[in-house]
mmCIF file of C-alpha atoms in Angstrom:
data_model
loop_
_atom_site.group_PDB
_atom_site.id
_atom_site.type_symbol
_atom_site.label_atom_id
_atom_site.label_comp_id
_atom_site.label_asym_id
_atom_site.label_seq_id
_atom_site.Cartn_x
_atom_site.Cartn_y
_atom_site.Cartn_z
ATOM 1 C CA MET S 289 137.142 -19.537 153.675
ATOM 2 C CA ASN S 290 136.808 -16.387 155.473
ATOM 3 C CA GLU S 291 140.502 -15.428 155.038
ATOM 4 C CA GLU S 292 141.167 -12.508 152.521
ATOM 5 C CA PRO S 293 143.508 -13.802 149.865
ATOM 6 C CA ARG S 294 146.125 -11.789 148.281
ATOM 7 C CA THR S 295 148.615 -11.490 145.031
ATOM 8 C CA THR S 296 152.007 -13.319 145.073
ATOM 9 C CA SER S 297 153.292 -9.795 144.593
ATOM 10 C CA GLY S 298 151.704 -8.285 147.477
ATOM 11 C CA PHE S 299 150.299 -6.237 145.478
ATOM 12 C CA ASP S 300 146.508 -5.207 145.428
ATOM 13 C CA VAL S 301 144.230 -3.681 143.011
ATOM 14 C CA ARG S 302 140.422 -3.621 144.475
ATOM 15 C CA THR S 303 138.676 -2.428 141.357
ATOM 16 C CA ALA S 304 138.623 -3.058 137.528
ATOM 17 C CA GLU S 305 139.568 0.562 136.998
ATOM 18 C CA GLU S 306 142.911 0.466 139.255
ATOM 19 C CA ARG S 307 143.885 -2.849 137.645
ATOM 20 C CA ASP S 308 143.156 -1.541 134.191
ATOM 21 C CA ARG S 309 145.581 1.507 134.870
ATOM 22 C CA VAL S 310 148.066 -0.894 136.430
ATOM 23 C CA VAL S 311 148.207 -2.788 133.162
ATOM 24 C CA ASN S 312 148.631 -0.138 131.161
ATOM 25 C CA LEU S 313 151.497 1.011 133.180
ATOM 26 C CA LEU S 314 152.757 -2.032 133.218
ATOM 27 C CA LEU S 315 152.318 -1.603 129.118
ATOM 28 C CA MET S 316 153.955 1.275 129.157
ATOM 29 C CA PHE S 317 157.184 0.084 131.323
ATOM 30 C CA ALA S 318 157.409 -2.479 128.756
ATOM 31 C CA ARG S 319 157.214 -0.010 126.015
ATOM 32 C CA SER S 320 159.660 2.290 127.170
ATOM 33 C CA GLY S 321 162.383 -0.691 127.893
ATOM 34 C CA PHE S 322 161.619 -1.195 131.693
ATOM 35 C CA ARG S 323 163.641 2.158 132.252
ATOM 36 C CA LEU S 324 161.907 4.285 135.233
ATOM 37 C CA GLY S 325 163.348 7.602 133.664
ATOM 38 C CA ASP S 326 160.953 7.658 130.482
ATOM 39 C CA PRO S 327 159.227 10.142 130.577
ATOM 40 C CA ALA S 328 155.550 9.291 129.273
ATOM 41 C CA PHE S 329 156.175 6.455 132.120
ATOM 42 C CA GLN S 330 156.581 9.089 134.897
ATOM 43 C CA ARG S 331 154.034 10.922 133.765
ATOM 44 C CA GLU S 332 151.414 8.200 133.671
ATOM 45 C CA LEU S 333 153.051 6.915 137.253
ATOM 46 C CA LEU S 334 152.737 10.342 138.996
ATOM 47 C CA GLN S 335 149.093 10.262 137.815
ATOM 48 C CA MET S 336 148.646 7.478 140.210
ATOM 49 C CA PRO S 337 147.322 7.554 143.761
ATOM 50 C CA ASP S 338 150.068 7.760 146.332
ATOM 51 C CA LEU S 339 149.540 4.387 147.584
ATOM 52 C CA LEU S 340 148.905 2.652 144.545
ATOM 53 C CA ARG S 341 152.265 3.960 143.085
ATOM 54 C CA ALA S 342 153.751 2.729 145.955
ATOM 55 C CA LEU S 343 152.587 -0.356 145.759
ATOM 56 C CA PHE S 344 153.299 -0.746 142.210
ATOM 57 C CA THR S 345 156.604 0.175 142.634
ATOM 58 C CA ASP S 346 157.324 -1.967 145.848
ATOM 59 C CA ALA S 347 155.535 -4.765 143.996
ATOM 60 C CA LEU S 348 158.521 -4.647 141.075
ATOM 61 C CA ASN S 349 161.176 -4.169 143.419
ATOM 62 C CA ILE S 350 162.304 -0.881 141.772
ATOM 63 C CA SER S 351 162.591 2.442 143.322
ATOM 64 C CA GLU S 352 161.426 5.985 142.016
ATOM 65 C CA GLY S 353 164.443 7.920 140.128
ATOM 66 C CA THR S 354 166.434 4.839 139.476
ATOM 67 C CA GLY S 355 167.144 2.404 136.391
ATOM 68 C CA SER S 356 165.174 -0.800 136.025
ATOM 69 C CA GLY S 357 165.997 -3.166 138.772
ATOM 70 C CA THR S 358 167.321 -7.091 137.939
ATOM 71 C CA GLY S 359 164.607 -9.220 136.446
ATOM 72 C CA VAL S 360 161.805 -6.278 136.521
ATOM 73 C CA ALA S 361 160.901 -7.816 132.798
ATOM 74 C CA GLU S 362 159.940 -11.219 134.480
ATOM 75 C CA ARG S 363 158.599 -9.498 137.585
ATOM 76 C CA CYS S 364 156.629 -7.157 135.184
ATOM 77 C CA GLU S 365 155.222 -10.291 133.110
ATOM 78 C CA ARG S 366 154.430 -11.908 136.367
ATOM 79 C CA PHE S 367 152.463 -9.283 137.747
ATOM 80 C CA LYS S 368 150.288 -8.813 134.617
ATOM 81 C CA LYS S 369 149.398 -12.243 134.328
ATOM 82 C CA GLU S 370 148.431 -12.346 137.939
ATOM 83 C CA LEU S 371 146.217 -8.968 137.239
ATOM 84 C CA SER S 372 144.711 -10.254 134.248
ATOM 85 C CA SER S 373 143.601 -13.722 135.787
ATOM 86 C CA MET S 374 142.011 -12.108 138.618
ATOM 87 C CA PRO S 375 138.086 -12.883 138.657
ATOM 88 C CA MET S 376 135.730 -9.865 138.117
ATOM 89 C CA VAL S 377 132.347 -8.853 139.966
ATOM 90 C CA ARG S 378 130.134 -6.434 138.634
ATOM 91 C CA LEU S 379 128.011 -4.490 141.164
ATOM 92 C CA GLU S 380 125.555 -2.077 140.225
ATOM 93 C CA ILE S 381 124.652 0.379 143.194
ATOM 94 C CA ALA S 382 122.493 3.427 143.408
ATOM 95 C CA PHE S 383 124.615 5.806 144.607
ATOM 96 C CA GLU S 384 128.543 6.563 144.151
ATOM 97 C CA PRO S 385 130.633 5.066 147.204
ATOM 98 C CA ASP S 386 133.639 6.672 148.669
ATOM 99 C CA ASP S 387 137.115 4.717 148.680
ATOM 100 C CA GLU S 388 136.280 3.385 152.404
ATOM 101 C CA LEU S 389 133.199 1.686 151.597
ATOM 102 C CA VAL S 390 134.729 0.352 148.119
ATOM 103 C CA GLY S 391 137.032 -1.054 150.603
ATOM 104 C CA ARG S 392 134.457 -2.726 152.819
ATOM 105 C CA ILE S 393 132.507 -3.992 149.755
ATOM 106 C CA VAL S 394 135.282 -5.600 148.306
ATOM 107 C CA ALA S 395 136.337 -7.269 151.704
ATOM 108 C CA ALA S 396 132.922 -8.605 151.934
ATOM 109 C CA LEU S 397 132.969 -9.944 148.452
ATOM 110 C CA ARG S 398 136.587 -11.558 148.746
ATOM 111 C CA ARG S 399 135.190 -13.006 152.085
ATOM 112 C CA SER S 400 131.902 -14.183 150.583
ATOM 113 C CA SER S 401 133.441 -15.468 147.216
ATOM 114 C CA GLY S 402 136.698 -16.840 149.171
ATOM 115 C CA ARG S 403 138.574 -15.334 145.762
ATOM 116 C CA HIS S 404 140.931 -12.468 145.231
ATOM 117 C CA VAL S 405 138.068 -10.590 143.111
ATOM 118 C CA VAL S 406 138.040 -6.957 141.591
ATOM 119 C CA LEU S 407 135.118 -4.629 141.540
ATOM 120 C CA ASP S 408 133.548 -3.802 138.720
ATOM 121 C CA ILE S 409 131.162 -0.516 140.026
ATOM 122 C CA ALA S 410 128.621 0.865 138.159
ATOM 123 C CA VAL S 411 126.361 3.906 139.436
ATOM 124 C CA ILE S 412 122.725 3.499 138.569
ATOM 125 C CA PRO S 413 120.578 6.131 140.749
ATOM 126 C CA SER S 414 117.046 4.186 139.697
ATOM 127 C CA LEU S 415 118.130 0.977 141.897
ATOM 128 C CA ILE S 416 117.091 3.286 144.711
ATOM 129 C CA GLY S 417 119.079 1.043 147.249
ATOM 130 C CA GLY S 418 120.563 -2.296 147.233
ATOM 131 C CA CYS S 419 122.693 -3.733 144.286
ATOM 132 C CA ARG S 420 122.256 -6.504 141.298
ATOM 133 C CA VAL S 421 125.328 -8.863 140.976
ATOM 134 C CA SER S 422 126.822 -10.069 138.320
ATOM 135 C CA TYR S 423 129.652 -12.376 138.691
ATOM 136 C CA GLU S 424 131.186 -15.544 135.580
ATOM 137 C CA GLY S 425 127.865 -15.509 134.296
ATOM 138 C CA ARG S 426 125.252 -15.434 136.941
ATOM 139 C CA TYR S 427 123.130 -12.283 138.041
ATOM 140 C CA LYS S 428 120.622 -11.327 140.805
ATOM 141 C CA ASP S 429 119.058 -8.351 140.997
ATOM 142 C CA PHE S 430 119.075 -7.005 145.045
ATOM 143 C CA SER S 431 118.051 -3.448 144.382
ATOM 144 C CA VAL S 432 114.976 -1.746 146.306
ATOM 145 C CA LYS S 433 113.490 -1.225 142.741
ATOM 146 C CA ASN S 434 113.140 -4.999 142.091
ATOM 147 C CA VAL S 435 111.691 -5.019 145.452
ATOM 148 C CA VAL S 436 109.131 -2.609 145.038
ATOM 149 C CA ALA S 437 108.136 -4.321 141.219
ATOM 150 C CA GLU S 438 107.841 -7.386 142.447
ATOM 151 C CA PHE S 439 105.478 -6.274 145.119
ATOM 152 C CA PHE S 440 103.590 -5.021 142.680
ATOM 153 C CA ARG S 441 103.583 -7.355 140.286
ATOM 154 C CA ASN S 442 102.679 -10.026 142.773
ATOM 155 C CA ASP S 443 100.012 -7.694 144.312
ATOM 156 C CA ALA S 444 101.587 -9.912 147.898
ATOM 157 C CA GLY S 445 104.653 -8.456 148.723
ATOM 158 C CA PRO S 446 108.319 -8.737 148.044
ATOM 159 C CA ASP S 447 109.076 -12.196 147.763
ATOM 160 C CA ALA S 448 112.500 -12.333 145.619
ATOM 161 C CA VAL S 449 115.373 -14.454 146.666
ATOM 162 C CA GLY S 450 117.072 -12.098 149.892
ATOM 163 C CA VAL S 451 114.939 -8.991 149.339
ATOM 164 C CA ARG S 452 113.098 -9.687 152.931
ATOM 165 C CA SER S 453 116.544 -9.530 154.426
ATOM 166 C CA ALA S 454 117.816 -7.020 152.372
ATOM 167 C CA LEU S 455 114.912 -4.847 153.776
ATOM 168 C CA ARG S 456 115.115 -6.109 156.976
ATOM 169 C CA ASN S 457 117.910 -4.573 158.857
ATOM 170 C CA PRO S 458 118.433 -1.430 156.848
ATOM 171 C CA LEU S 459 115.001 -0.268 156.827
ATOM 172 C CA SER S 460 113.737 -1.484 160.295
ATOM 173 C CA SER S 461 116.708 0.435 162.126
ATOM 174 C CA MET O 147 174.851 -10.821 -54.971
ATOM 175 C CA VAL O 148 171.678 -9.683 -54.277
ATOM 176 C CA PRO O 149 169.410 -8.518 -57.502
ATOM 177 C CA PHE O 150 168.992 -4.556 -57.516
ATOM 178 C CA GLU O 151 165.228 -5.265 -57.990
ATOM 179 C CA THR O 152 165.423 -7.301 -54.973
ATOM 180 C CA PHE O 153 167.615 -4.928 -53.045
ATOM 181 C CA PHE O 154 165.733 -2.033 -53.949
ATOM 182 C CA THR O 155 162.398 -3.757 -53.408
ATOM 183 C CA LEU O 156 163.773 -4.759 -50.136
ATOM 184 C CA VAL O 157 164.823 -1.200 -49.342
ATOM 185 C CA VAL O 158 161.562 0.654 -50.648
ATOM 186 C CA GLY O 159 159.748 -2.405 -48.370
ATOM 187 C CA SER O 160 161.647 -1.031 -46.029
ATOM 188 C CA LEU O 161 161.223 2.641 -45.977
ATOM 189 C CA ALA O 162 157.850 1.519 -46.940
ATOM 190 C CA LEU O 163 157.006 -0.477 -44.071
ATOM 191 C CA ASN O 164 158.909 2.397 -41.651
ATOM 192 C CA LEU O 165 156.892 5.033 -43.290
ATOM 193 C CA LEU O 166 153.705 2.840 -42.436
ATOM 194 C CA LEU O 167 154.749 2.891 -39.148
ATOM 195 C CA ALA O 168 155.633 6.195 -38.758
ATOM 196 C CA VAL O 169 152.279 7.154 -40.058
ATOM 197 C CA ALA O 170 151.067 4.385 -37.297
ATOM 198 C CA PHE O 171 152.579 5.610 -34.863
ATOM 199 C CA ILE O 172 151.752 9.396 -35.265
ATOM 200 C CA ALA O 173 148.039 8.346 -36.188
ATOM 201 C CA ALA O 174 148.040 6.785 -32.992
ATOM 202 C CA GLY O 175 150.304 9.984 -30.960
ATOM 203 C CA SER O 176 147.755 12.220 -32.580
ATOM 204 C CA ALA O 177 144.745 9.870 -31.842
ATOM 205 C CA PHE O 178 145.837 9.481 -28.040
ATOM 206 C CA VAL O 179 146.535 13.186 -27.773
ATOM 207 C CA ARG O 180 143.291 13.797 -29.167
ATOM 208 C CA LYS O 181 141.572 11.709 -26.696
ATOM 209 C CA VAL O 182 143.102 13.059 -23.816
ATOM 210 C CA ILE O 183 142.169 16.529 -24.858
ATOM 211 C CA VAL O 184 138.815 15.584 -25.560
ATOM 212 C CA SER O 185 138.865 13.294 -22.378
ATOM 213 C CA ARG O 186 139.724 16.801 -20.136
ATOM 214 C CA ASP O 187 136.743 18.568 -21.950
ATOM 215 C CA GLU O 188 134.101 15.701 -21.563
ATOM 216 C CA ALA O 189 135.286 15.808 -17.958
ATOM 217 C CA ALA O 190 134.840 19.528 -17.154
ATOM 218 C CA ARG O 191 131.424 18.811 -19.606
ATOM 219 C CA LEU O 192 130.496 16.323 -17.546
ATOM 220 C CA ARG O 193 131.081 17.881 -14.103
ATOM 221 C CA GLU O 194 129.488 20.684 -14.998
ATOM 222 C CA LYS O 195 126.480 18.908 -15.952
ATOM 223 C CA ALA O 196 126.286 16.889 -12.915
ATOM 224 C CA VAL O 197 126.223 20.269 -11.075
ATOM 225 C CA ARG O 198 123.689 21.667 -12.975
ATOM 226 C CA GLU O 199 121.596 18.035 -12.433
ATOM 227 C CA ALA O 200 121.940 18.590 -8.934
ATOM 228 C CA LYS O 201 121.105 21.522 -8.290
ATOM 229 C CA ARG O 202 117.985 21.038 -10.663
ATOM 230 C CA MET O 203 117.402 17.498 -8.334
ATOM 231 C CA LEU O 204 117.657 20.054 -5.086
ATOM 232 C CA GLU O 205 115.169 22.266 -6.191
ATOM 233 C CA ASP O 206 112.901 19.810 -7.291
ATOM 234 C CA ALA O 207 113.129 18.345 -4.048
ATOM 235 C CA GLU O 208 112.752 21.491 -2.062
ATOM 236 C CA ARG O 209 109.637 22.285 -4.415
ATOM 237 C CA THR O 210 108.609 18.964 -3.574
ATOM 238 C CA ALA O 211 109.076 19.050 0.100
ATOM 239 C CA ARG O 212 107.433 22.403 0.187
ATOM 240 C CA SER O 213 104.507 21.048 -1.683
ATOM 241 C CA ILE O 214 104.485 18.388 0.835
ATOM 242 C CA ARG O 215 104.337 20.150 3.520
ATOM 243 C CA GLU O 216 101.647 22.408 2.121
ATOM 244 C CA GLN O 217 99.677 19.609 1.221
ATOM 245 C CA ALA O 218 100.067 18.071 4.883
ATOM 246 C CA LEU O 219 99.097 21.421 6.494
ATOM 247 C CA GLY O 220 95.802 21.554 4.787
ATOM 248 C CA ASP O 221 95.478 17.942 5.199
ATOM 249 C CA ALA O 222 96.067 18.455 9.174
ATOM 250 C CA SER O 223 93.693 21.428 9.001
ATOM 251 C CA LEU O 224 91.185 19.418 7.394
ATOM 252 C CA LEU O 225 91.812 16.573 9.813
ATOM 253 C CA ALA O 226 91.564 19.083 12.985
ATOM 254 C CA SER O 227 88.283 20.017 11.553
ATOM 255 C CA ASP O 228 86.736 16.934 10.935
ATOM 256 C CA ALA O 229 87.969 15.773 14.508
ATOM 257 C CA LYS O 230 86.413 19.022 16.138
ATOM 258 C CA ARG O 231 83.127 18.644 14.312
ATOM 259 C CA LEU O 232 83.099 14.935 14.886
ATOM 260 C CA CYS O 233 83.872 15.917 18.815
ATOM 261 C CA SER O 234 80.836 18.333 18.680
ATOM 262 C CA GLU O 235 78.407 16.018 16.846
ATOM 263 C CA PHE O 236 79.436 13.377 19.840
ATOM 264 C CA ASP O 237 79.290 15.342 22.678
ATOM 265 C CA GLU O 238 75.826 16.249 21.281
ATOM 266 C CA ARG O 239 74.777 12.860 20.796
ATOM 267 C CA MET O 240 76.239 11.665 23.834
ATOM 268 C CA ASN O 241 74.433 14.087 25.591
ATOM 269 C CA THR O 242 71.127 13.553 24.253
ATOM 270 C CA ALA O 243 71.912 9.578 24.819
ATOM 271 C CA LEU O 244 72.669 10.598 28.840
ATOM 272 C CA ASP O 245 69.362 12.810 29.247
ATOM 273 C CA ALA O 246 67.480 10.179 27.671
ATOM 274 C CA LEU O 247 69.140 7.266 29.967
ATOM 275 C CA VAL O 248 68.515 9.814 33.211
ATOM 276 C CA LYS O 249 64.828 10.017 32.188
ATOM 277 C CA GLU O 250 64.512 6.141 32.137
ATOM 278 C CA ALA O 251 66.573 5.592 35.232
ATOM 279 C CA LYS O 252 64.044 8.105 37.152
ATOM 280 C CA GLN O 253 60.978 6.229 35.528
ATOM 281 C CA SER O 254 62.448 2.943 36.807
ATOM 282 C CA LEU O 255 63.414 4.334 39.875
ATOM 283 C CA VAL O 256 59.872 5.654 40.570
ATOM 284 C CA ARG O 257 58.630 2.328 39.331
ATOM 285 C CA SER O 258 60.763 0.240 41.685
ATOM 286 C CA THR O 259 59.957 2.722 44.988
ATOM 287 C CA GLY O 260 56.436 2.115 44.295
ATOM 288 C CA ALA O 261 57.151 -1.643 44.154
ATOM 289 C CA PHE O 262 59.369 -1.427 47.101
ATOM 290 C CA GLU O 263 56.828 0.129 49.433
ATOM 291 C CA GLU O 264 54.136 -2.372 48.411
ATOM 292 C CA THR O 265 56.441 -5.022 48.897
ATOM 293 C CA LEU O 266 57.265 -3.729 52.389
ATOM 294 C CA GLY O 267 53.787 -2.990 53.441
ATOM 295 C CA ALA O 268 53.015 -6.542 52.754
ATOM 296 C CA VAL O 269 55.871 -7.362 54.462
ATOM 297 C CA VAL O 270 55.493 -5.436 57.542
ATOM 298 C CA LYS O 271 51.710 -6.400 57.775
ATOM 299 C CA GLU O 272 52.697 -10.172 57.789
ATOM 300 C CA ARG O 273 55.026 -9.625 60.166
ATOM 301 C CA ALA O 274 52.978 -7.506 62.789
ATOM 302 C CA ALA O 275 50.204 -10.312 62.385
ATOM 303 C CA SER O 276 52.939 -13.021 63.207
ATOM 304 C CA TRP O 277 54.612 -10.946 66.067
ATOM 305 C CA ARG O 278 50.794 -10.218 67.462
ATOM 306 C CA SER O 279 49.963 -13.811 67.083
ATOM 307 C CA GLY O 280 53.443 -15.109 68.964
ATOM 308 C CA ILE O 281 53.154 -12.205 72.065
ATOM 309 C CA ALA O 282 49.507 -13.222 72.370
ATOM 310 C CA ASP O 283 50.841 -16.947 72.688
ATOM 311 C CA LEU O 284 53.887 -15.942 74.793
ATOM 312 C CA LEU O 285 51.192 -13.888 77.291
ATOM 313 C CA HIS O 286 48.976 -16.922 77.351
ATOM 314 C CA THR O 287 51.751 -19.267 78.034
ATOM 315 C CA VAL O 288 52.958 -16.739 80.706
ATOM 316 C CA GLU O 289 49.493 -16.279 82.391
ATOM 317 C CA LYS O 290 49.134 -19.783 82.473
ATOM 318 C CA THR O 291 53.190 -20.287 84.106
ATOM 319 C CA VAL O 292 52.279 -17.419 86.375
ATOM 320 C CA ARG O 293 48.799 -19.098 87.518
ATOM 321 C CA GLU O 294 50.405 -22.434 88.176
ATOM 322 C CA ASP O 295 53.319 -21.083 89.704
ATOM 323 C CA GLY O 296 51.524 -18.410 91.828
ATOM 324 C CA GLU O 297 50.005 -21.876 93.630
ATOM 325 C CA HIS O 298 53.312 -22.245 95.275
ATOM 326 C CA PHE O 299 54.133 -18.908 95.284
ATOM 327 C CA HIS O 300 52.818 -18.729 98.941
ATOM 328 C CA GLU O 301 54.749 -22.117 100.013
ATOM 329 C CA VAL O 302 57.792 -20.708 98.771
ATOM 330 C CA ILE O 303 57.531 -16.911 100.244
ATOM 331 C CA ASP O 304 56.734 -18.555 103.646
ATOM 332 C CA ALA O 305 59.685 -20.989 103.458
ATOM 333 C CA GLU O 306 61.503 -18.129 103.105
ATOM 334 C CA SER O 307 60.235 -16.032 105.100
ATOM 335 C CA ARG O 308 60.812 -18.745 108.051
ATOM 336 C CA ARG O 309 64.446 -19.111 106.824
ATOM 337 C CA TYR O 310 64.907 -15.536 106.911
ATOM 338 C CA ARG O 311 63.758 -15.190 110.149
ATOM 339 C CA GLU O 312 65.502 -17.893 111.515
ATOM 340 C CA SER O 313 68.692 -16.541 109.751
ATOM 341 C CA ILE O 314 68.237 -13.169 111.382
ATOM 342 C CA THR O 315 67.308 -13.947 114.710
ATOM 343 C CA ARG O 316 70.615 -16.100 115.056
ATOM 344 C CA MET O 317 72.579 -13.780 113.616
ATOM 345 C CA LEU O 318 71.403 -11.369 116.125
ATOM 346 C CA GLU O 319 72.079 -13.658 118.932
ATOM 347 C CA GLU O 320 75.726 -13.744 117.855
ATOM 348 C CA SER O 321 76.202 -10.082 117.361
ATOM 349 C CA LYS O 322 74.714 -10.180 120.967
ATOM 350 C CA SER O 323 77.072 -12.809 122.541
ATOM 351 C CA ARG O 324 79.973 -11.276 120.695
ATOM 352 C CA ALA O 325 79.064 -7.655 121.865
ATOM 353 C CA GLU O 326 78.662 -8.919 125.090
ATOM 354 C CA ALA O 327 82.213 -10.610 124.907
ATOM 355 C CA GLU O 328 83.632 -7.208 123.258
ATOM 356 C CA VAL O 329 82.053 -5.630 126.559
ATOM 357 C CA GLU O 330 83.693 -8.042 129.014
ATOM 358 C CA ALA O 331 87.007 -8.136 127.247
ATOM 359 C CA TYR O 332 86.969 -3.763 127.432
ATOM 360 C CA LYS O 333 86.127 -4.402 130.894
ATOM 361 C CA ARG O 334 88.497 -6.580 131.593
ATOM 362 C CA ASP O 335 91.132 -4.683 129.579
ATOM 363 C CA ALA O 336 90.275 -1.126 131.151
ATOM 364 C CA LYS O 337 90.394 -2.791 134.462
ATOM 365 C CA ALA O 338 94.079 -4.299 133.658
ATOM 366 C CA ARG O 339 94.869 -0.696 132.203
ATOM 367 C CA ILE O 340 93.356 1.411 135.640
ATOM 368 C CA ASP O 341 95.300 -1.453 137.589
ATOM 369 C CA GLU O 342 98.409 -1.045 135.569
ATOM 370 C CA ALA O 343 98.345 2.619 135.913
ATOM 371 C CA ALA O 344 97.467 2.474 139.695
ATOM 372 C CA LYS O 345 100.023 0.417 140.129
ATOM 373 C CA ALA O 346 102.818 2.459 138.302
ATOM 374 C CA THR O 347 102.247 5.525 140.366
ATOM 375 C CA LEU O 348 102.189 3.302 143.507
ATOM 376 C CA GLN O 349 105.397 2.644 142.267
ATOM 377 C CA ARG O 350 106.639 6.195 141.530
ATOM 378 C CA VAL O 351 105.466 7.234 145.116
ATOM 379 C CA ALA O 352 107.095 4.306 146.755
ATOM 380 C CA VAL O 353 110.477 4.582 144.902
ATOM 381 C CA ALA O 354 110.376 8.523 145.532
ATOM 382 C CA VAL O 355 109.129 7.748 149.199
ATOM 383 C CA LEU O 356 111.702 4.957 149.349
ATOM 384 C CA GLY O 357 114.562 6.854 147.686
ATOM 385 C CA GLY O 358 114.586 9.877 150.216
ATOM 386 C CA ALA O 359 114.385 7.505 152.590
ATOM 387 C CA ILE O 360 117.592 5.403 152.681
ATOM 388 C CA ASP O 361 120.728 7.125 153.765
ATOM 389 C CA LEU O 362 124.031 6.329 153.110
ATOM 390 C CA LYS O 363 124.226 3.727 156.201
ATOM 391 C CA ALA O 364 121.361 1.880 155.016
ATOM 392 C CA HIS O 365 122.726 1.808 151.359
ATOM 393 C CA GLU O 366 126.091 -0.166 152.712
ATOM 394 C CA SER O 367 124.039 -2.068 154.976
ATOM 395 C CA LEU O 368 121.295 -3.002 151.630
ATOM 396 C CA ILE O 369 124.780 -4.050 149.629
ATOM 397 C CA LEU O 370 126.563 -5.920 152.377
ATOM 398 C CA HIS O 371 123.142 -7.901 152.917
ATOM 399 C CA ALA O 372 122.950 -8.360 149.495
ATOM 400 C CA ILE O 373 126.428 -9.592 149.173
ATOM 401 C CA GLU O 374 125.486 -12.248 151.682
ATOM 402 C CA ASP O 375 122.321 -13.017 150.176
ATOM 403 C CA ALA O 376 124.322 -13.457 146.774
ATOM 404 C CA LYS O 377 126.346 -15.753 148.794
ATOM 405 C CA GLU O 378 123.679 -17.896 150.291
ATOM 406 C CA ALA O 379 121.761 -18.171 146.593
ATOM 407 C CA GLY O 380 125.758 -19.974 145.319
ATOM 408 C CA MET O 381 126.487 -17.203 143.666
ATOM 409 C CA PHE O 382 130.159 -17.333 144.305
ATOM 410 C CA ALA O 383 130.081 -21.156 143.887
ATOM 411 C CA THR O 384 132.327 -22.601 141.554
ATOM 412 C CA ARG O 385 130.693 -24.535 138.869
ATOM 413 C CA ASP O 386 131.544 -28.176 140.261
ATOM 414 C CA THR O 387 130.355 -27.482 143.556
ATOM 415 C CA GLN O 388 126.774 -26.156 141.814
#
């Protein structure tokens, strides 16, 4: 499955942080009685990035500055459940990625897994390069730090799964 | 009609009887009065007599008591002087008896001491003779035993010496082996530590070199390749297909 799947609402979040913000916003929206004019909800909504805010309002079929639309509560609940059920991949990398790279990583993960995953990203500079991947209880270390450690552990060079290929292209190019 | 003589007789008899009665009555009354007067005087007299008698008896009693007291005082004085004299005599006699007793006891003690010294000397002499004899016997026995044991002494000494030599040789060999093993272990441990330190140093150098050599593009490529490798390693496979 190389097609990138999407949510039924058409709304997409890429990272766990974005998902938590949207879920929090949905909870606030519910607490306000699904009134867009609620000051706390408006304040939170305005703090979201423009793209995310637009996606959010589109997904719920509501317009900013207006009252709640028909069936908003049901759509909110369905939306929240959908977000909560999205599988998560944790990625530990050595540097702070920009937004574009996050998009490319998420796209690669969704292609590889065939699922609409969200990315939980953590920056650990001591990894040097590469990454550590955790997904549904599985864990693999593809970091350069591990490559170096394996090299000195085995006295015979790196032989961990994927280590050669991890080092092959980027460092030789 | 009553004859005059009779009448007369009756009248005279009556008169005489009345007279007699009157006389008797008067006599009785005077006797009674007299008796009363006499009784009052007698009572006064008797009372005076009793008072006098009592005074006299009291004086006699006082006199007697004084006499008795004086007599008693005299007797007591006599008794006291007698007691004092007797005590003095008793003390004197007791001192004399005690002096004699002490003198006799001293003499007896001197006699007893002389006898004890004689007895003790005899006992000591006897015991000394007995001990000398016992010690001589004992020395003789020891000499005999030493002489008898001395014949085996060299054999025992030789056996013990051999045993100690063997034991010491064994201990030395064990110590040498242990020391050699410890030296070898130390060498291995030191080599391992040196290797570990060298590896750590090389690792730090490699990390520093690699960390500086990897640019953003290389980082991205590493991550994307890692995701591919993770897929190849089956990390994203469902549980059922694994």
